[in-house]
Structure formats: structure tokens, C-alpha cells
XYZ file of N, CA, C and O in Angstrom:
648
model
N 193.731 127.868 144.759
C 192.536 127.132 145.044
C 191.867 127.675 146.302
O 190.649 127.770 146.452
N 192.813 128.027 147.204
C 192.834 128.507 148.374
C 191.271 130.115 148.259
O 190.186 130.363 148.784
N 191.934 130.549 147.532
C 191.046 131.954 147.200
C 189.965 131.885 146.752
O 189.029 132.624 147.060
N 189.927 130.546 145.571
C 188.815 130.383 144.822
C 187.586 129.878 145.834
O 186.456 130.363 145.902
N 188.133 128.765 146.600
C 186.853 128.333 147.537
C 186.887 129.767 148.727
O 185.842 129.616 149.360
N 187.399 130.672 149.122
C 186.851 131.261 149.959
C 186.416 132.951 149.117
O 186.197 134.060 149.606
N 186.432 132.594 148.095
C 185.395 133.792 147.052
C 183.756 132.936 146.614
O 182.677 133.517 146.501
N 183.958 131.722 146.467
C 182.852 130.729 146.403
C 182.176 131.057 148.081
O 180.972 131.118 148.328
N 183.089 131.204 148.906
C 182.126 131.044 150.152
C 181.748 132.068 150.714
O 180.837 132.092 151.542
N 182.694 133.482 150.164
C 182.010 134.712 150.430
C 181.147 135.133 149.610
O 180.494 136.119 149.953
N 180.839 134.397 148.033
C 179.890 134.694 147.661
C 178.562 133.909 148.040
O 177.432 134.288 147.734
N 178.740 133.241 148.453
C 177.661 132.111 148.804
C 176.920 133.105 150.036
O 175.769 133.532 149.940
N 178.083 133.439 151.512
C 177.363 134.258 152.063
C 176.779 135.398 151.640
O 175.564 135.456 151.833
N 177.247 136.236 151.167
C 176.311 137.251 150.539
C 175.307 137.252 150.163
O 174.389 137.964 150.573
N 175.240 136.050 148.868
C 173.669 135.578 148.186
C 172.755 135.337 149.316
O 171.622 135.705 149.008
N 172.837 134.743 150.791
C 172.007 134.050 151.540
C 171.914 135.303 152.708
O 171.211 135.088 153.696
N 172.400 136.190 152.626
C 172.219 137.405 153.380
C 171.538 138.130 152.639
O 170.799 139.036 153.025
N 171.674 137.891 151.837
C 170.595 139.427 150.770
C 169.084 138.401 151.184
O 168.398 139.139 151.891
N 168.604 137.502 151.069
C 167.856 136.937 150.745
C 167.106 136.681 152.010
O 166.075 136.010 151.999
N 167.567 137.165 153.025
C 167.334 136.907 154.807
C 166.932 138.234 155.303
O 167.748 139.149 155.188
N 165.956 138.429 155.761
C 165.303 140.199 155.936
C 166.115 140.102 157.156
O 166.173 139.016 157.732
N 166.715 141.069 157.586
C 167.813 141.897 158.837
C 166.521 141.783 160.137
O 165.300 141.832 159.994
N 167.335 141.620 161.395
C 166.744 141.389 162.804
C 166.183 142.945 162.844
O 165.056 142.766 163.305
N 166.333 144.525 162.602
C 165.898 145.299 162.717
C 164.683 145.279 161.731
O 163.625 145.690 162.206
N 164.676 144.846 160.375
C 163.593 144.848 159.549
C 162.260 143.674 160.351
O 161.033 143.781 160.340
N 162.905 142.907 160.805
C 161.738 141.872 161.558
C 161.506 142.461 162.929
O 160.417 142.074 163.351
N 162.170 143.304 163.831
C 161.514 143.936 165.044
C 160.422 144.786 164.622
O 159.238 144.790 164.960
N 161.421 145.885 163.379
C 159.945 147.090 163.141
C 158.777 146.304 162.604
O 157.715 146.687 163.095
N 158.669 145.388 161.801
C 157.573 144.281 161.496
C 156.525 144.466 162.585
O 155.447 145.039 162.743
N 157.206 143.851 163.121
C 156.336 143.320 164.272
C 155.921 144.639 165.536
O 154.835 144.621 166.114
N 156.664 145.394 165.724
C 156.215 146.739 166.020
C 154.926 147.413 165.184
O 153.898 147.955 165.589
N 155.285 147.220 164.240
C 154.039 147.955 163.280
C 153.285 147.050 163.436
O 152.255 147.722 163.481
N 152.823 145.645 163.607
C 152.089 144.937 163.497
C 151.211 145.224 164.992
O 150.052 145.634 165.056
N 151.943 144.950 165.934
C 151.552 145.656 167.453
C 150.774 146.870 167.204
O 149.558 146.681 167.252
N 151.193 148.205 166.920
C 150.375 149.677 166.625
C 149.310 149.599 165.950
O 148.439 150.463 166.052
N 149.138 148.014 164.728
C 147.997 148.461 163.639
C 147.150 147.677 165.020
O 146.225 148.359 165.463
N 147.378 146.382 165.688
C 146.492 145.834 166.576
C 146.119 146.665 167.172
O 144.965 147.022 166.934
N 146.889 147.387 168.232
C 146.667 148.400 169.360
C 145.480 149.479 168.536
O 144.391 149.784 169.021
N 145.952 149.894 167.333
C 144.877 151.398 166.443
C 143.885 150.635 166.350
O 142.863 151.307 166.485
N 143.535 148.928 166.088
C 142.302 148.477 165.494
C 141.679 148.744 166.751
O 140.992 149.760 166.859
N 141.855 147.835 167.877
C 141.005 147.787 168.907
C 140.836 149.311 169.397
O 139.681 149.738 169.371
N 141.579 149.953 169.724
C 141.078 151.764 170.352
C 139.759 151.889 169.396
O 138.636 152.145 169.830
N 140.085 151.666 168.015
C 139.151 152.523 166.777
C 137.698 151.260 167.178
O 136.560 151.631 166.893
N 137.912 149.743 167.870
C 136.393 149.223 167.636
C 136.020 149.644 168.994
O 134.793 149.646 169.090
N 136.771 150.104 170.388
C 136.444 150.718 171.454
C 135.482 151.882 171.486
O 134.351 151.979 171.963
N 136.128 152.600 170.944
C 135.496 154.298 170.713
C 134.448 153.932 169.801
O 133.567 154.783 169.930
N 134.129 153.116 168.980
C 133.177 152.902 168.092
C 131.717 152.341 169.133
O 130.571 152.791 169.134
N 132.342 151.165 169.984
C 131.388 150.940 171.257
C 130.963 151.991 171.755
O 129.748 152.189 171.775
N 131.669 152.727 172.169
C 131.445 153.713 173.031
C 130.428 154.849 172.158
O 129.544 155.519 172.693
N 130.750 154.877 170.855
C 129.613 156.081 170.101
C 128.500 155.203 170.182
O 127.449 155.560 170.714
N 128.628 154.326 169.798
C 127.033 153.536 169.498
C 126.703 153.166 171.235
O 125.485 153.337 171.292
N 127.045 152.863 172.273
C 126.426 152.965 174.045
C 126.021 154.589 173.850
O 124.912 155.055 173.589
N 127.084 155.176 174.029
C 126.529 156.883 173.597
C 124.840 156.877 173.381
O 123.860 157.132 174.081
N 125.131 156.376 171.812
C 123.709 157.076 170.845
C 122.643 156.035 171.925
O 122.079 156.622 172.849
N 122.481 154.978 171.810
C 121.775 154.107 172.892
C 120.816 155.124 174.251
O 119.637 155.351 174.521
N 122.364 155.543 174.876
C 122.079 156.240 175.880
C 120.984 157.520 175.700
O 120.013 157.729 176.427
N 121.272 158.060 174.910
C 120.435 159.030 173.934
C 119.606 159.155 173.452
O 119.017 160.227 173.313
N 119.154 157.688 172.871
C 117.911 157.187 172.694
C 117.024 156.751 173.519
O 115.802 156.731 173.372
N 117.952 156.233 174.811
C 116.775 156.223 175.626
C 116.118 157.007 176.175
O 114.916 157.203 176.356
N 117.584 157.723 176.592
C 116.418 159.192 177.483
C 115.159 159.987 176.698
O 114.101 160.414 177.160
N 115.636 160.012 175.470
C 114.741 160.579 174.337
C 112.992 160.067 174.717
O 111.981 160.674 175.071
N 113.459 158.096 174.301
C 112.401 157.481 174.671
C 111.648 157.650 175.925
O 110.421 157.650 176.014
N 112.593 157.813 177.001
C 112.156 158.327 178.584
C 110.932 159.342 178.497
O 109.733 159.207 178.741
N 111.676 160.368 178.069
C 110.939 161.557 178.064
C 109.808 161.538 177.250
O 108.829 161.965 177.861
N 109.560 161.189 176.044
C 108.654 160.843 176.031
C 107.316 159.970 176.540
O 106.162 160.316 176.792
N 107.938 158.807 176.572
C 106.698 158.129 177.112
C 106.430 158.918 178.451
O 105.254 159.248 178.606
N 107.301 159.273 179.432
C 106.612 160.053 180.435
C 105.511 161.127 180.330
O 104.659 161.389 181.180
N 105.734 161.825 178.853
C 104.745 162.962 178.418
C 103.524 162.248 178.177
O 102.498 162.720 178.668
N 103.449 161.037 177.407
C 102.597 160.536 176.932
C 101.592 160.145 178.049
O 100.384 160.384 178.033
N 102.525 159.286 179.350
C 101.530 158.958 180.021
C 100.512 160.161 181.149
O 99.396 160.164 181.670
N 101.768 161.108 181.080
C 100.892 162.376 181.653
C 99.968 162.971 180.964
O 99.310 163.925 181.380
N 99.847 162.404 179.771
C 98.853 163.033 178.665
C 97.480 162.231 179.226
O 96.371 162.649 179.559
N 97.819 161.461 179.197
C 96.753 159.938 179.086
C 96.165 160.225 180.872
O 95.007 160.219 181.290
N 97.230 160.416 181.496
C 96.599 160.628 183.210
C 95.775 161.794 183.113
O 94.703 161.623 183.695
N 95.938 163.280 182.412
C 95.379 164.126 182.494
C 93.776 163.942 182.052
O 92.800 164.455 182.599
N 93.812 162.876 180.668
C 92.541 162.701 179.835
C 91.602 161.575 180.797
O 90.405 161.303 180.700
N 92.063 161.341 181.220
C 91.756 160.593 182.631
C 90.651 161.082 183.240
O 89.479 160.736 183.394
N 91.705 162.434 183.697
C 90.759 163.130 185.275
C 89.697 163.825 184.098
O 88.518 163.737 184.443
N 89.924 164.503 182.759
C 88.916 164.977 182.517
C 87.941 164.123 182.039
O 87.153 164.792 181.371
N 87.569 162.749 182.074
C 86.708 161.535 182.181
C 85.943 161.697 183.026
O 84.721 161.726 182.885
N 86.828 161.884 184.485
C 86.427 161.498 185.861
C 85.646 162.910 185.766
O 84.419 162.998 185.803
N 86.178 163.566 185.691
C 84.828 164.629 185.641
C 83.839 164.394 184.941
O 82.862 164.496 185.683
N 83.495 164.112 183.832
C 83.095 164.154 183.004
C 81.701 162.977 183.625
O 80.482 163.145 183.572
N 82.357 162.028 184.081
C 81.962 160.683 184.746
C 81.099 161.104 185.549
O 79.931 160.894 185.221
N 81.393 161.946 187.060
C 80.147 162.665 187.413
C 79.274 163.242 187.298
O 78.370 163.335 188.128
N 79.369 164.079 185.624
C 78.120 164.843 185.293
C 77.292 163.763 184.608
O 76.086 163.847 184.378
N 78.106 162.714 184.303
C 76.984 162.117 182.957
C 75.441 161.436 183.686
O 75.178 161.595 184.878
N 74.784 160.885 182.987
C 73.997 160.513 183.695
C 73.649 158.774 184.225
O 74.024 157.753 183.648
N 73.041 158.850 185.157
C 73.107 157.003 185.786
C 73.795 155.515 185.192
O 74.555 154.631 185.588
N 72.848 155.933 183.758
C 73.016 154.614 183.136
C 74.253 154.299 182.798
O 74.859 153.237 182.943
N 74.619 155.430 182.277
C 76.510 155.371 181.728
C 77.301 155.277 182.405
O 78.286 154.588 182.141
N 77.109 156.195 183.968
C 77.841 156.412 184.923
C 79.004 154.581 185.229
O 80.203 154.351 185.073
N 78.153 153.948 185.567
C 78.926 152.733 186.055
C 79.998 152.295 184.791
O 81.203 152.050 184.844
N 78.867 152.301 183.414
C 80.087 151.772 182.041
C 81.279 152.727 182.494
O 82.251 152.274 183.098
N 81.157 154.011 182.183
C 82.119 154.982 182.750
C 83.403 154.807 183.325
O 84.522 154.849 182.813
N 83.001 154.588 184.574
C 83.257 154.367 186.132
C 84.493 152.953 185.728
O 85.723 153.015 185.713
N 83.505 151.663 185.413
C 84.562 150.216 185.102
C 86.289 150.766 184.356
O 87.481 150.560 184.586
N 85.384 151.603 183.316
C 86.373 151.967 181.909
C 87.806 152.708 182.555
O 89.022 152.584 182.403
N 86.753 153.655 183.468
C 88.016 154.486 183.845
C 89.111 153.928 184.949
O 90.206 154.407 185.242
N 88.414 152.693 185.490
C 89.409 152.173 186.764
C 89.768 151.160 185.806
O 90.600 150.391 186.288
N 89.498 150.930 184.832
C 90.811 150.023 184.065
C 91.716 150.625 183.277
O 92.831 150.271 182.896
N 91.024 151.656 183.076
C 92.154 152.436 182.319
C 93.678 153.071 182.748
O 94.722 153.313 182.142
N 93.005 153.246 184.674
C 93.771 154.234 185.516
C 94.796 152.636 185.951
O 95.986 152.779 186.233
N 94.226 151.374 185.950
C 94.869 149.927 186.109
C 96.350 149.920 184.812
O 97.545 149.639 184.902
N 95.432 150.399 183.663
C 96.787 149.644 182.769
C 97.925 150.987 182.353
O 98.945 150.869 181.673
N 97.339 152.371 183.050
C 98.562 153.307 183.228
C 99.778 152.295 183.821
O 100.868 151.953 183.362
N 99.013 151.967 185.142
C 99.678 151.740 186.386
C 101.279 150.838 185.283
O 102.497 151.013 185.291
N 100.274 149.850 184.445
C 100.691 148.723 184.366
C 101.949 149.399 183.008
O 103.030 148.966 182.609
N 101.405 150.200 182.769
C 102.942 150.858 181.288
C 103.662 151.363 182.026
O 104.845 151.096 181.816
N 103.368 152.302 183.212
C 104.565 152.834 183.939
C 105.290 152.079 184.538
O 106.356 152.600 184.865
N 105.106 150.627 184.943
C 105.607 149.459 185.789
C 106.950 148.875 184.556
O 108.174 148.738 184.570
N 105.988 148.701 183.735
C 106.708 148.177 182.382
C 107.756 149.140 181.896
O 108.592 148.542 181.218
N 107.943 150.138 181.984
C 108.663 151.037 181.535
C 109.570 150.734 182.298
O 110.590 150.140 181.948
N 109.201 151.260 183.908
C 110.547 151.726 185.156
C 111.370 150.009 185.079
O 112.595 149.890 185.119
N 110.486 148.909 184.974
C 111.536 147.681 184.921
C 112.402 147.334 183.769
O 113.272 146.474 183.631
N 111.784 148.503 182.755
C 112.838 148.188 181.688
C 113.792 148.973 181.538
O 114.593 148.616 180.673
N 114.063 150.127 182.172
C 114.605 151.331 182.565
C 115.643 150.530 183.249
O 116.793 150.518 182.810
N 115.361 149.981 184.111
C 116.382 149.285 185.437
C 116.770 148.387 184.186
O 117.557 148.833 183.352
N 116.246 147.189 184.063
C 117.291 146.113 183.030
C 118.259 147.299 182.173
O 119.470 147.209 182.375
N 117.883 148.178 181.421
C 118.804 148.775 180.707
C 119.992 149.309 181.466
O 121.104 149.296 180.939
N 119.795 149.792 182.718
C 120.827 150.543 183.239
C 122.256 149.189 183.783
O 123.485 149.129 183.838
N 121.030 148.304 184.081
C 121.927 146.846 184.864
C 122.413 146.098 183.162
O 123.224 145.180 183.282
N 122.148 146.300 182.247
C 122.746 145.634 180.882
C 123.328 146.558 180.237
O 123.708 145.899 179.270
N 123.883 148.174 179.941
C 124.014 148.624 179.504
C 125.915 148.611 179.543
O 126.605 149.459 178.976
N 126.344 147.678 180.186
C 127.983 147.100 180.556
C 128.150 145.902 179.400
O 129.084 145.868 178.598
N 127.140 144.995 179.466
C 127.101 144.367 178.479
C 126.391 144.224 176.564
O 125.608 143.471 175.984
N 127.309 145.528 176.154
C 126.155 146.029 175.023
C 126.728 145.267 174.065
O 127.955 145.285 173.979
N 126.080 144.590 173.315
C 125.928 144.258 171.653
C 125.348 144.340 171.623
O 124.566 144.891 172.397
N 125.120 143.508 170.020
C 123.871 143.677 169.016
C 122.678 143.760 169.287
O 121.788 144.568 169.021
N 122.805 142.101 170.292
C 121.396 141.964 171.320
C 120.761 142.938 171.862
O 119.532 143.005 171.814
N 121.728 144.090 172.626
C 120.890 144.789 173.662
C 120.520 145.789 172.850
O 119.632 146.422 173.420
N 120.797 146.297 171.669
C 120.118 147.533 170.653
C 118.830 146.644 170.527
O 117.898 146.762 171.322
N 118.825 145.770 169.512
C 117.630 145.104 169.020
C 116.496 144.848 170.221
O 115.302 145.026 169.982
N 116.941 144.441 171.450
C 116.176 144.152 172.233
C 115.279 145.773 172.826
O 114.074 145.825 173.072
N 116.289 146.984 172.945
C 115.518 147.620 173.369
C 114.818 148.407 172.168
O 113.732 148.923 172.431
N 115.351 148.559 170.813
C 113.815 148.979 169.690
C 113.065 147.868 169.765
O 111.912 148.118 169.415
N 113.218 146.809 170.055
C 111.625 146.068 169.825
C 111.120 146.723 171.403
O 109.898 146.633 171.293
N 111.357 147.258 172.639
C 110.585 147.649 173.555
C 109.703 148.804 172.858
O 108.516 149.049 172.642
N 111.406 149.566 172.558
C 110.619 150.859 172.089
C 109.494 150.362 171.496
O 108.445 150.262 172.133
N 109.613 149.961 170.071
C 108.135 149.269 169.139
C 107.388 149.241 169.536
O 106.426 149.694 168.916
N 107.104 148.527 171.317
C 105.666 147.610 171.619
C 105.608 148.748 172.230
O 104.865 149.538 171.647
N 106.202 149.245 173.385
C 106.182 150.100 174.675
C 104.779 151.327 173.644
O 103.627 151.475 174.053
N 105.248 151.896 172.560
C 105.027 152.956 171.876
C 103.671 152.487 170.718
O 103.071 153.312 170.030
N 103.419 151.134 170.718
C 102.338 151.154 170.241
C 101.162 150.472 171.124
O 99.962 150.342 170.882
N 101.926 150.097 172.206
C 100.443 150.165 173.177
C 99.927 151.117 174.069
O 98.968 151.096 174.840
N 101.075 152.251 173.695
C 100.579 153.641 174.460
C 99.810 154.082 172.994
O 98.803 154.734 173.272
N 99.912 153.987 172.129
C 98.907 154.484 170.926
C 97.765 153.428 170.685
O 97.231 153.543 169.582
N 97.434 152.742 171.235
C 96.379 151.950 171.289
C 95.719 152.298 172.297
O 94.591 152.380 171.809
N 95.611 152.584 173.453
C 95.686 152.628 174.955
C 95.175 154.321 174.971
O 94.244 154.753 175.651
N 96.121 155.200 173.955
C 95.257 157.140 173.870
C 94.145 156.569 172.944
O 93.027 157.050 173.124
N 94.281 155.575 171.938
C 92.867 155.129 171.165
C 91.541 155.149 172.166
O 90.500 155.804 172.228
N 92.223 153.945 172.999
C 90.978 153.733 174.078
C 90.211 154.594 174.820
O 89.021 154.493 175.116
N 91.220 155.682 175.165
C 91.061 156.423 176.383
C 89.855 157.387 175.485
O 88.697 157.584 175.852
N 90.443 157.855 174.339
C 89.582 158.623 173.031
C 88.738 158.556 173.158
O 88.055 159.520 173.502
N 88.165 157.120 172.914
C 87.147 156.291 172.348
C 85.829 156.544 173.615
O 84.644 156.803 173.406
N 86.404 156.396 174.684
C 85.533 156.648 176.015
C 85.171 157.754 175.927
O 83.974 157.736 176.210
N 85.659 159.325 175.566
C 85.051 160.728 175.309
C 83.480 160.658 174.616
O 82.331 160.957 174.938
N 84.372 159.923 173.182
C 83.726 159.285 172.318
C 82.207 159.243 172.447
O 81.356 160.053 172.079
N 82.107 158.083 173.065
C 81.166 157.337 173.899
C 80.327 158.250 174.991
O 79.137 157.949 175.089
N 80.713 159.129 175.670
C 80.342 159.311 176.592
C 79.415 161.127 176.257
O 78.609 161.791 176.909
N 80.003 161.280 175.120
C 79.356 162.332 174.493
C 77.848 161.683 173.665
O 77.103 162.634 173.430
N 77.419 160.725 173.323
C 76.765 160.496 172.557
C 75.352 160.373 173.629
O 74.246 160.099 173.163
């Protein structure tokens, strides 16, 4: 009887050991579980970091341009201002208003630019979604009121030829 209950109880242990995953099978578990965490976050890090990258890239892009643009627009300017002295009396003053508002709302895109230049550099620690979206809608406006604005400047040649 003696044998029978301790073959009943070594089989009993066995069955309930097979059925129990081993302390080394539950460390590597959880090891691997650690490495896939540790690989996720590196892989959404470096992913931040490409998209701040491209950001960065885009702005300067944007930089450089609008700087061309507005040196475009300053140059079409002075050839106004010349232009302004040959014309004659009557126009001279229309002229004259046009061109000191015009030489006003340079002032006022380059202002707009350099303060958005600074917010980007002082937000560019805190990047999500927000701060992409926020700076293409600058880009957007920044870039279509400098194409409204070479309209204007146009438009005064325009005018001043007739």
C-alpha cells in the first residue's frame, strides 16, 4: 500500500510539474519582455528624432527662402523708389504713401518671421503633433502673404507705368 500511495504521489508530482512553466522559462519571459520594451521605445526615440530632424530641415529650407523672397520684394522696392522720383507730381505722392507702406509691412513679415524663428527654436524640445501642424499652417500663411504682398508690390509698377 505503502508504494502504491507514494507512486500516486510521485505521479501526482510530476503531472503538476509538467504543467508549471520552470523559474528559468519565467526569468527569460520577462527578459525578453524587457528587450522588446527597451527595442520599442529606442525605435519611437530615433523615430522622434527623424521627424525633429526633417522639421529642422524644413525650416531652414523655409528660412532661406522667405529671406530670398523678402530681398526680392526690398530690391523691387528701391526700383519703385527710383522710379518714384522720375514719375511725375500727381502720382508722385500715390507712389510715395504705397511705397512707405509697403517698406512698413516688409518690416512687419520680417518681425513675424524672426518671432517665429525664436518660438520654434524655444519649442523645438517639446515636439509633437502640435508643433508640425502649427508650424505648416505658418509656413501656409507666412508664404501666402508674401505672394499677395509681391502681388501688391507688382501691381504698383503696374500702375505707375500707365
Amino acid at each position: 500500500m505503502k508504494t502504491i500511495a507514494v507512486l500516486v504521489f510521485a505521479i501526482s508530482a510530476f503531472m503538476l510539474s509538467c504543467n508549471q512553466p520552470s523559474n528559468k522559462e519565467m526569468k527569460d519571459a520577462k527578459q525578453n519582455l524587457t528587450k522588446a520594451k527597451d527595442a520599442l521605445q529606442d525605435a519611437q526615440t530615433k523615430q522622434i528624432q527623424v521627424a525633429k530632424a526633417k522639421e529642422i530641415q524644413d525650416r531652414n529650407r523655409f528660412q532661406i527662402e522667405s529671406d530670398s523672397s523678402i530681398v526680392a520684394l526690398e530690391n523691387d522696392l528701391k526700383k519703385l523708389e527710383s522710379r518714384i522720383e522720375n514719375s511725375a507730381n500727381k502720382n508722385k505722392q500715390d507712389l510715395k504713401a504705397a511705397y512707405d507702406s509697403s517698406k512698413g509691412r516688409i518690416e512687419i513679415l520680417r518681425d513675424n518671421l524672426h518671432k517665429r524663428n525664436v518660438e520654434f527654436e524655444r519649442n523645438i524640445e517639446i515636439f509633437d503633433k502640435n508643433f508640425i501642424e502649427k508650424n505648416q499652417s505658418f509656413r501656409r500663411e507666412f508664404t501666402h502673404d508674401m505672394d499677395e504682398f509681391g502681388k501688391s508690390v507688382r501691381d504698383l509698377f503696374k500702375d505707375n507705368v500707365k
